[in-house]
Coordinates of C-alpha atoms in Angstrom, one line a residue:
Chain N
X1 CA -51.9 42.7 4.8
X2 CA -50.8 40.7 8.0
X3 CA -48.2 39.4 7.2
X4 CA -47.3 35.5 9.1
X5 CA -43.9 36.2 11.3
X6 CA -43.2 32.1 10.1
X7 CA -43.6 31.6 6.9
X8 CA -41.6 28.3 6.6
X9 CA -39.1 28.2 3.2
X10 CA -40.7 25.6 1.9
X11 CA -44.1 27.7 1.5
X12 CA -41.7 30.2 0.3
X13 CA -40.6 28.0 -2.7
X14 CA -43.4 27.6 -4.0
X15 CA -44.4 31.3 -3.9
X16 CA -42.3 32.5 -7.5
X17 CA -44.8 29.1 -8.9
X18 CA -47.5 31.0 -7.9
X19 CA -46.2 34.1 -9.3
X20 CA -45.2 32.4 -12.6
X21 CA -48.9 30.7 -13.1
X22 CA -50.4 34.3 -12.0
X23 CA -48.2 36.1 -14.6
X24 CA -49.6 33.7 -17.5
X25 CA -53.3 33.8 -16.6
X26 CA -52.8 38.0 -16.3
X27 CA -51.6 37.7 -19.7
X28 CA -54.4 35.4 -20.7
X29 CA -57.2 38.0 -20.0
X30 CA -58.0 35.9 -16.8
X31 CA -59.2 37.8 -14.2
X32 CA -60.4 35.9 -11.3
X33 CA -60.1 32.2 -10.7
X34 CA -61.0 29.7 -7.9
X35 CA -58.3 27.3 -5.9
X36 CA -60.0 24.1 -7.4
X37 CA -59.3 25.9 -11.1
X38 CA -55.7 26.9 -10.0
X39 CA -54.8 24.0 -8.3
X40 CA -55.7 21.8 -11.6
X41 CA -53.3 24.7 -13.5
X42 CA -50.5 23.6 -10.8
X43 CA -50.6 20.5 -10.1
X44 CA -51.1 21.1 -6.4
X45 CA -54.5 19.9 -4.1
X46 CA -56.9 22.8 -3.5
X47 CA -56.3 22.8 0.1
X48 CA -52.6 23.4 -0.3
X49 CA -53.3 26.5 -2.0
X50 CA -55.6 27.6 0.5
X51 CA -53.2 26.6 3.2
X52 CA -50.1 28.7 1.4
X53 CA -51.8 31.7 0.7
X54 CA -53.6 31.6 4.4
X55 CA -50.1 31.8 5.3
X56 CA -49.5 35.5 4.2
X57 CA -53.1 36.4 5.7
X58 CA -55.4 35.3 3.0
X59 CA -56.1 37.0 -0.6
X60 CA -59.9 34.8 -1.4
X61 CA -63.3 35.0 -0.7
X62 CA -64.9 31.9 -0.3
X63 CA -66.8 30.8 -2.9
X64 CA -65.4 33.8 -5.0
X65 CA -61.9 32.5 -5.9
X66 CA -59.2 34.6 -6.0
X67 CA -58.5 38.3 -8.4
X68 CA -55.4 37.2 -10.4
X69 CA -54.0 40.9 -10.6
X70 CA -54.2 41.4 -7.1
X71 CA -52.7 37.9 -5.7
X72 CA -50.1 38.1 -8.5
X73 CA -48.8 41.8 -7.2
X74 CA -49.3 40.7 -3.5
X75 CA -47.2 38.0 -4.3
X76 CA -44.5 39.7 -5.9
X77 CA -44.8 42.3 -2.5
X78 CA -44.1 39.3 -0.3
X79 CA -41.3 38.8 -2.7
X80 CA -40.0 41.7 -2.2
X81 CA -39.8 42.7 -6.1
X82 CA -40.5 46.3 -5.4
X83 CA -37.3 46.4 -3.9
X84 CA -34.2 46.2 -6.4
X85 CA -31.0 44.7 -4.8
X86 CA -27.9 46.0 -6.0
X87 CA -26.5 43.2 -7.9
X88 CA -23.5 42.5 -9.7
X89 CA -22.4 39.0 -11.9
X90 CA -19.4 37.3 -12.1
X91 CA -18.0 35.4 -15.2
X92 CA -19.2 36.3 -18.4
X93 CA -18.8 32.8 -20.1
X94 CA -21.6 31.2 -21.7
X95 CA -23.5 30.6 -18.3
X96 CA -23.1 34.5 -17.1
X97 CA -24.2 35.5 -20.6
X98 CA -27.2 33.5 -20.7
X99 CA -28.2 34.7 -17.5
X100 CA -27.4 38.6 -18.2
X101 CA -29.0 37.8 -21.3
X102 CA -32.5 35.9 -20.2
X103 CA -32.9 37.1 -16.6
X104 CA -35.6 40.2 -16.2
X105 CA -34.1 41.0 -13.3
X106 CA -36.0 43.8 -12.3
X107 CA -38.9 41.8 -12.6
X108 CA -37.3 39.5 -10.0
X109 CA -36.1 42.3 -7.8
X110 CA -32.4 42.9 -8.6
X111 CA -30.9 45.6 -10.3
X112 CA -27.7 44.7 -12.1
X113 CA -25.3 47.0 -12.0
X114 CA -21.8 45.2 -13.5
X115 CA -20.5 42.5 -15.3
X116 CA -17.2 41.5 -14.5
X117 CA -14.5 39.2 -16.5
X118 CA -10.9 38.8 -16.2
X119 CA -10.9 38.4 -20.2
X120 CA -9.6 41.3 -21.8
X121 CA -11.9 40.8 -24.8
X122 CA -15.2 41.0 -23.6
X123 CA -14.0 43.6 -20.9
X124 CA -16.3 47.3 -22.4
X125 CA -18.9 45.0 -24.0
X126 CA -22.7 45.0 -22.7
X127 CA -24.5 42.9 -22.3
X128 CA -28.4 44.0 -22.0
X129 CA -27.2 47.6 -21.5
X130 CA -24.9 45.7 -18.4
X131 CA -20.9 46.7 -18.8
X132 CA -18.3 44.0 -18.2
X133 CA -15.7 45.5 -16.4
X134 CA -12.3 44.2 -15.2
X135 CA -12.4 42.0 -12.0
X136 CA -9.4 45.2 -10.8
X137 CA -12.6 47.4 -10.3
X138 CA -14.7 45.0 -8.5
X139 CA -13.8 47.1 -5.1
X140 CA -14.6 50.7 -6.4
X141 CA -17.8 49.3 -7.9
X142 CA -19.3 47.5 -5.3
X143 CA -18.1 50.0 -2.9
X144 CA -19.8 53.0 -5.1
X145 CA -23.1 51.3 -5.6
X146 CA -23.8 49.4 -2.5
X147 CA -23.6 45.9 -4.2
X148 CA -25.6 43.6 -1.8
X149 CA -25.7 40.5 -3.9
X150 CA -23.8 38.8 -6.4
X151 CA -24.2 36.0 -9.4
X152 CA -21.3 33.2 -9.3
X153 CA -21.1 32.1 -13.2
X154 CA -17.3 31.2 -12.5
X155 CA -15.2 28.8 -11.7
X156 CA -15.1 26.5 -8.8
X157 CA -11.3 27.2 -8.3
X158 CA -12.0 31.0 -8.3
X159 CA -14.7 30.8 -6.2
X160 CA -14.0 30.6 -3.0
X161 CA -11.4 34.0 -3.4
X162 CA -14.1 35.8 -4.7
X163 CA -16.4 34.9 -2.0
X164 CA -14.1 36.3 0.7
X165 CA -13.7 39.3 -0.7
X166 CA -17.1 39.9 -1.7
X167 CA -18.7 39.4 1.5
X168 CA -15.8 42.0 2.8
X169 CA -17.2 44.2 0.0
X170 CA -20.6 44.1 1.8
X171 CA -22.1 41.4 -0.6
X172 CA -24.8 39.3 1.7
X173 CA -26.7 37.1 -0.9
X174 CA -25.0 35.2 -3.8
X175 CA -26.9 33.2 -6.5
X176 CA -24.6 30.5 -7.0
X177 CA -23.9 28.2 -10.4
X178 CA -20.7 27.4 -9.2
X179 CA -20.7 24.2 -6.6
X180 CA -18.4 25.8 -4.3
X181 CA -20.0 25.3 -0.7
X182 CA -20.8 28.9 0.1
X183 CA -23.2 28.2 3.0
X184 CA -20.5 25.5 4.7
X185 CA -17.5 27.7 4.2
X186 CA -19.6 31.2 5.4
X187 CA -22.9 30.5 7.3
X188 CA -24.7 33.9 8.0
X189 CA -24.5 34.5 4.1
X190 CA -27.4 33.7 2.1
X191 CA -27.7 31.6 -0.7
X192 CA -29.5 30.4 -3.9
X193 CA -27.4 27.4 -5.5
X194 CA -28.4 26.6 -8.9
X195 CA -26.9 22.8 -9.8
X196 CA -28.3 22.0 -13.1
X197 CA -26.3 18.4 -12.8
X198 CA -28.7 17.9 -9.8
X199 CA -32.0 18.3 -12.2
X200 CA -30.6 16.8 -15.3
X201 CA -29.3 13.1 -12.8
X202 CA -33.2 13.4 -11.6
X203 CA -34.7 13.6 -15.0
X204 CA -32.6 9.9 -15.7
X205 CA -33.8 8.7 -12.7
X206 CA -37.2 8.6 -13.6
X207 CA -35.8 7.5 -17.5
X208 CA -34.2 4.6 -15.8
X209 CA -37.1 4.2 -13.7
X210 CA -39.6 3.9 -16.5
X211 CA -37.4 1.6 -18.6
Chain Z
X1 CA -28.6 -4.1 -3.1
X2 CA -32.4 -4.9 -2.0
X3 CA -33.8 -1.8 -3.6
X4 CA -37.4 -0.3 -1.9
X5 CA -40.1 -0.3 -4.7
X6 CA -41.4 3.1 -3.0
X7 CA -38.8 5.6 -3.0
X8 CA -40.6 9.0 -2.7
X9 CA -39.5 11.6 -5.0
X10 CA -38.6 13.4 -2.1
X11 CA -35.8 11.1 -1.1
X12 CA -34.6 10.8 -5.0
X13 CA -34.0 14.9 -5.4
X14 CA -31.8 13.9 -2.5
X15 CA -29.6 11.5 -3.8
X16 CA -27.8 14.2 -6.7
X17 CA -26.7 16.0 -3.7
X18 CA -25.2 12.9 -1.7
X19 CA -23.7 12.2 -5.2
X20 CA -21.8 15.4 -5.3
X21 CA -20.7 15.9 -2.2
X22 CA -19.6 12.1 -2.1
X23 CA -17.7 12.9 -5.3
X24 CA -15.9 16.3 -4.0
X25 CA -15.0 13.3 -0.6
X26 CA -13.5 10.9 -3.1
X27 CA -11.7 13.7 -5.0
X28 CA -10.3 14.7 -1.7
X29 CA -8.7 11.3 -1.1
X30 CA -11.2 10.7 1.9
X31 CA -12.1 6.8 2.3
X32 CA -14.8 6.8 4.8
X33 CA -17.3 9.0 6.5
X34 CA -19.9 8.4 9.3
X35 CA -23.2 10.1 8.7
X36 CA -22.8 12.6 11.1
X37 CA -19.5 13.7 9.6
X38 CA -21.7 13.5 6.4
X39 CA -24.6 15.7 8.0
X40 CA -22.1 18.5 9.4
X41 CA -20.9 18.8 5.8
X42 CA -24.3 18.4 3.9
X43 CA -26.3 20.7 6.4
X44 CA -28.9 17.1 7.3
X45 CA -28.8 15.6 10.7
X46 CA -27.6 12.4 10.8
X47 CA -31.1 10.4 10.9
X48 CA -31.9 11.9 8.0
X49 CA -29.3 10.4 5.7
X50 CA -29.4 7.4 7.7
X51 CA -33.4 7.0 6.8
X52 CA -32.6 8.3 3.2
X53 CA -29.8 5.6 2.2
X54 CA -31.7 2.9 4.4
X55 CA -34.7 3.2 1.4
X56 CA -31.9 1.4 -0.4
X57 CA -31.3 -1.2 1.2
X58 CA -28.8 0.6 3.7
X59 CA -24.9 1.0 3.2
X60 CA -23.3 1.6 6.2
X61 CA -22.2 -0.1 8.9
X62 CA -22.8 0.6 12.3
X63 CA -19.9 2.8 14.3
X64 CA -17.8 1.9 10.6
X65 CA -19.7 4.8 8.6
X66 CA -20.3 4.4 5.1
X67 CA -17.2 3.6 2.0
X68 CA -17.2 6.7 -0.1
X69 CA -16.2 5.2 -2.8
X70 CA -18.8 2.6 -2.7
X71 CA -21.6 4.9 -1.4
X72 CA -20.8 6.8 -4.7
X73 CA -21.0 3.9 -7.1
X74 CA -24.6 2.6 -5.8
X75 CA -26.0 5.9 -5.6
X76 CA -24.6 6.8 -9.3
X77 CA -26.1 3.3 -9.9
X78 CA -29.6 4.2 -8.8
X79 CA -29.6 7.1 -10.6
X80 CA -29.1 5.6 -13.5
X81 CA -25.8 7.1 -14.8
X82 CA -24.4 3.5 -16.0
X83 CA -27.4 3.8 -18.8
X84 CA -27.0 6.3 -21.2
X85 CA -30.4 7.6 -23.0
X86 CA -29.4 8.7 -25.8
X87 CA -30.6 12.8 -26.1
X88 CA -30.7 15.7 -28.3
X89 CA -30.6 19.5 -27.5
X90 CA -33.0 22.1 -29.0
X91 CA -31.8 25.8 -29.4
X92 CA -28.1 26.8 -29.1
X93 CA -28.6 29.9 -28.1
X94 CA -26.6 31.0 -24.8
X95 CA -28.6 29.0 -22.3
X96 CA -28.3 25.8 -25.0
X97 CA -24.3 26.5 -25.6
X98 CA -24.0 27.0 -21.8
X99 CA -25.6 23.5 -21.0
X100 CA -23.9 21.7 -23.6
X101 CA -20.8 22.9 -22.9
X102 CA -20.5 22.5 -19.3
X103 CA -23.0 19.4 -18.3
X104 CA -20.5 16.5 -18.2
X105 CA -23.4 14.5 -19.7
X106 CA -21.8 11.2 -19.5
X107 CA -21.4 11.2 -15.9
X108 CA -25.1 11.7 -15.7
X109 CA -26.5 8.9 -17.5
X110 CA -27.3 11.1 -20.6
X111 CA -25.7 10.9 -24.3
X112 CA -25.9 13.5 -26.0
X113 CA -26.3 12.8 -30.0
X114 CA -27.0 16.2 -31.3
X115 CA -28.0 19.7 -31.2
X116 CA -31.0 21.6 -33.3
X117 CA -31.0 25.1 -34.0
X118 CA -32.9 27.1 -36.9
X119 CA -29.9 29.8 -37.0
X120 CA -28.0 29.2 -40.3
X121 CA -25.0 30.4 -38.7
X122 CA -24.7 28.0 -36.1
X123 CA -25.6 24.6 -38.3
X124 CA -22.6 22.3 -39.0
X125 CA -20.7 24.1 -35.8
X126 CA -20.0 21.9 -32.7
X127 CA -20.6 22.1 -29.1
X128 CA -18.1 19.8 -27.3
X129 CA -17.9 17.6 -30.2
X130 CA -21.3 17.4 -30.8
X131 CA -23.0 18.8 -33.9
X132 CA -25.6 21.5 -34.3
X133 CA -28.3 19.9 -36.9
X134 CA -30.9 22.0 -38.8
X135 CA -34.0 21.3 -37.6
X136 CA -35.1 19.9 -40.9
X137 CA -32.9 16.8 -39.9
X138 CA -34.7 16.2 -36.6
X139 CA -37.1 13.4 -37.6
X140 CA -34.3 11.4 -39.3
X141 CA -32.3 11.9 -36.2
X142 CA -34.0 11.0 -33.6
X143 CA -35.8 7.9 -35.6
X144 CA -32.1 6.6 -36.5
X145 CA -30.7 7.2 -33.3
X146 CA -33.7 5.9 -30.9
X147 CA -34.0 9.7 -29.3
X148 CA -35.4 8.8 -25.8
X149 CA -35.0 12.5 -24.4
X150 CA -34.7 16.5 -24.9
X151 CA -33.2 19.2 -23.7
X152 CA -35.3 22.0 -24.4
X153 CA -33.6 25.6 -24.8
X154 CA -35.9 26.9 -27.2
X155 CA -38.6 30.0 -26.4
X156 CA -41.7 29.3 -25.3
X157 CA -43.9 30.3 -28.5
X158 CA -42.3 27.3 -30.3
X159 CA -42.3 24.7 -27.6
X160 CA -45.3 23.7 -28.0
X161 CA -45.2 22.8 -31.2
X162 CA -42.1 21.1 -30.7
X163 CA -42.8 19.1 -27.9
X164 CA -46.0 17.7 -29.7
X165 CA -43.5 16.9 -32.5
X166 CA -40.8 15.3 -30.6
X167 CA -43.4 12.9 -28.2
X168 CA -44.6 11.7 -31.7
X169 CA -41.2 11.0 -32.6
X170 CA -40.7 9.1 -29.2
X171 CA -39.3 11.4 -26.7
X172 CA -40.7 10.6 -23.0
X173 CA -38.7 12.6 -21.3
X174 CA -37.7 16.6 -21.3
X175 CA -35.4 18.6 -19.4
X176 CA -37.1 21.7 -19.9
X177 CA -35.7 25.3 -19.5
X178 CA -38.5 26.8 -21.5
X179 CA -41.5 27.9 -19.5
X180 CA -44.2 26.1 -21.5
X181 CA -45.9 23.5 -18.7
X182 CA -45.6 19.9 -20.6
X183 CA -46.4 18.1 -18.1
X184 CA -49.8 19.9 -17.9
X185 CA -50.1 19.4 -21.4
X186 CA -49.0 16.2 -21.7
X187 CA -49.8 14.3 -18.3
X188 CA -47.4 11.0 -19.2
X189 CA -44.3 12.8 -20.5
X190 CA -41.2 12.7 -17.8
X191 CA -40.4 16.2 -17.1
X192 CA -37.6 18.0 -15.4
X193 CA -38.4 21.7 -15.4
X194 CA -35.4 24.5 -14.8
X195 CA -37.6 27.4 -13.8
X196 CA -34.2 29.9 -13.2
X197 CA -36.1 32.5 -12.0
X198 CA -37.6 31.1 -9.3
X199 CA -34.5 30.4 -7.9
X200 CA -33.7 34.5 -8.2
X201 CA -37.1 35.3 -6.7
X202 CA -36.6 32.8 -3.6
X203 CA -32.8 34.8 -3.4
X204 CA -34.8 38.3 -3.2
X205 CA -37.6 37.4 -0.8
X206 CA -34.5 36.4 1.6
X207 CA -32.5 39.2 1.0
X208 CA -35.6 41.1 1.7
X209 CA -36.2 39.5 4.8
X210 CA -32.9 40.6 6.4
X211 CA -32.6 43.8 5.3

């Protein structure tokens, strides 16, 4: 497929939505269905959907809708979930093991390789078949198996260390729960911040709002 | 403050992010900032967050900049963290022990009463000084304590049945990790979805990109 050279991030963001609704009606038995139908399911206008999926050089025919297995594995192409990143996590705390835990992240296109912790206790536990291993081997590990991206579940305070010497290590893409400023502090990184606070301070918003 | 009756959502998902980084400014002892000190540190331009605060009713003062301190409290203000709606958490698994242990819910206009889980284990244990319920209790809970909003860290197969439960019960808003679509199912419910992977997927199509 022709693939757009400018796909702008905001059609981009909305692509793992798509995904996520084409997953479901897969699962539901559907096999084809038009924009008008999926744009209902999503909340979106028709035309939008048109318009996003034009971008990537058009899956539909018109006035035949689109085949849900095929958008949803072009989809996950454009993605790039063919292609597992080696991955490692930081901070096994509640927040690392709920994402070790919940993730499917070769579904999502990262391979996970270690789990590391400076608390001796959970240090030779697994989690989902993932070792935690001692922040002392971070080097030899990342080193050995080409780690590319890494999951911040730690600290603030610890954060911005770890950074430094990840992206020494090779490490070019962090997912970040912590709300150190990665992109600031290093700007050819790249970066997915996660601030929950930012979601849950919306959600009373629009309590308040109603009120 | 003169506050604009047509804030677009757009501008509101904004104003968490002004909140933090206004918070980290006052933390750091700094007093005042002009927006395009503000801009350099939030990645905006400076009309941007001009135009944003100016929905407001405008805070700064030209070639002054704007009063951190100040800036924060109206922001927090329009947010709505001075009202707390009073909220329970469903499921205490890792994702429901990571978000009740870390969320600073106070600062964010939520108060949270209590949490539900169906594990025997977990029931009469606390998160943070909040208790874990059995479900059986949640009617009497959320009746006696005026329950206005859930967190929902519960699988997918039961939220359905749940949600159903807890809008009869009063519940109009949800700050949803589970994947079930209430707001598709429910058109009037307030809904804040956390869709975690999509943030993962959006992390892999960039690291794709660059490789």
């Amino acid at each position: 497929m022709a693939k757009d050279e400018h796909i702008s991030m905001s059609v981009v963001r909305r692509l793992p939505r798509y995904y996520r609704f084409l997953y479901d009606l897969k699962e539901n038995g559907i096999v084809r269905i038009s924009s008008r139908e999926l744009s209902q399911r999503m909340g979106l206008t028709a035309s939008q959907i048109r318009q996003d999926l034009n971008c990537f050089g058009g899956f539909g025919q018109q006035g035949y809708g689109y085949i849900v297995e095929q958008l949803y594995t072009e989809i996950g192409h454009i993605l790039g979930v063919d292609v597992l990143t080696p991955t490692i996590l930081l901070g096994a705390g509640n927040m690392g093991h709920a994402v070790a835990n919940h993730m499917d992240f070769e579904q999502r296109g990262i391979r996970l390789i270690s789990i590391f912790d400076n608390n001796p206790a959970l240090i030779g536990q697994k989690i989902q078949d993932v070792e935690i291993n001692p922040i002392e081997k971070l080097d030899e590990i990342c080193t050995e198996n080409k780690i590319e991206a890494a999951i911040l579940c730690i600290p603030n305070e610890v954060a911005s260390q770890v950074v430094e010497r990840l992206i020494k290590l090779g490490v070019r893409g962090f997912w970040n729960f912590s709300h150190y400023d990665i992109s600031y502090n290093h700007p050819g990184v790249l970066v997915e911040n996660v601030h929950l606070g930012d979601s849950l301070m919306t959600l009373s918003y629009k309590l308040n709002e109603n009120r």
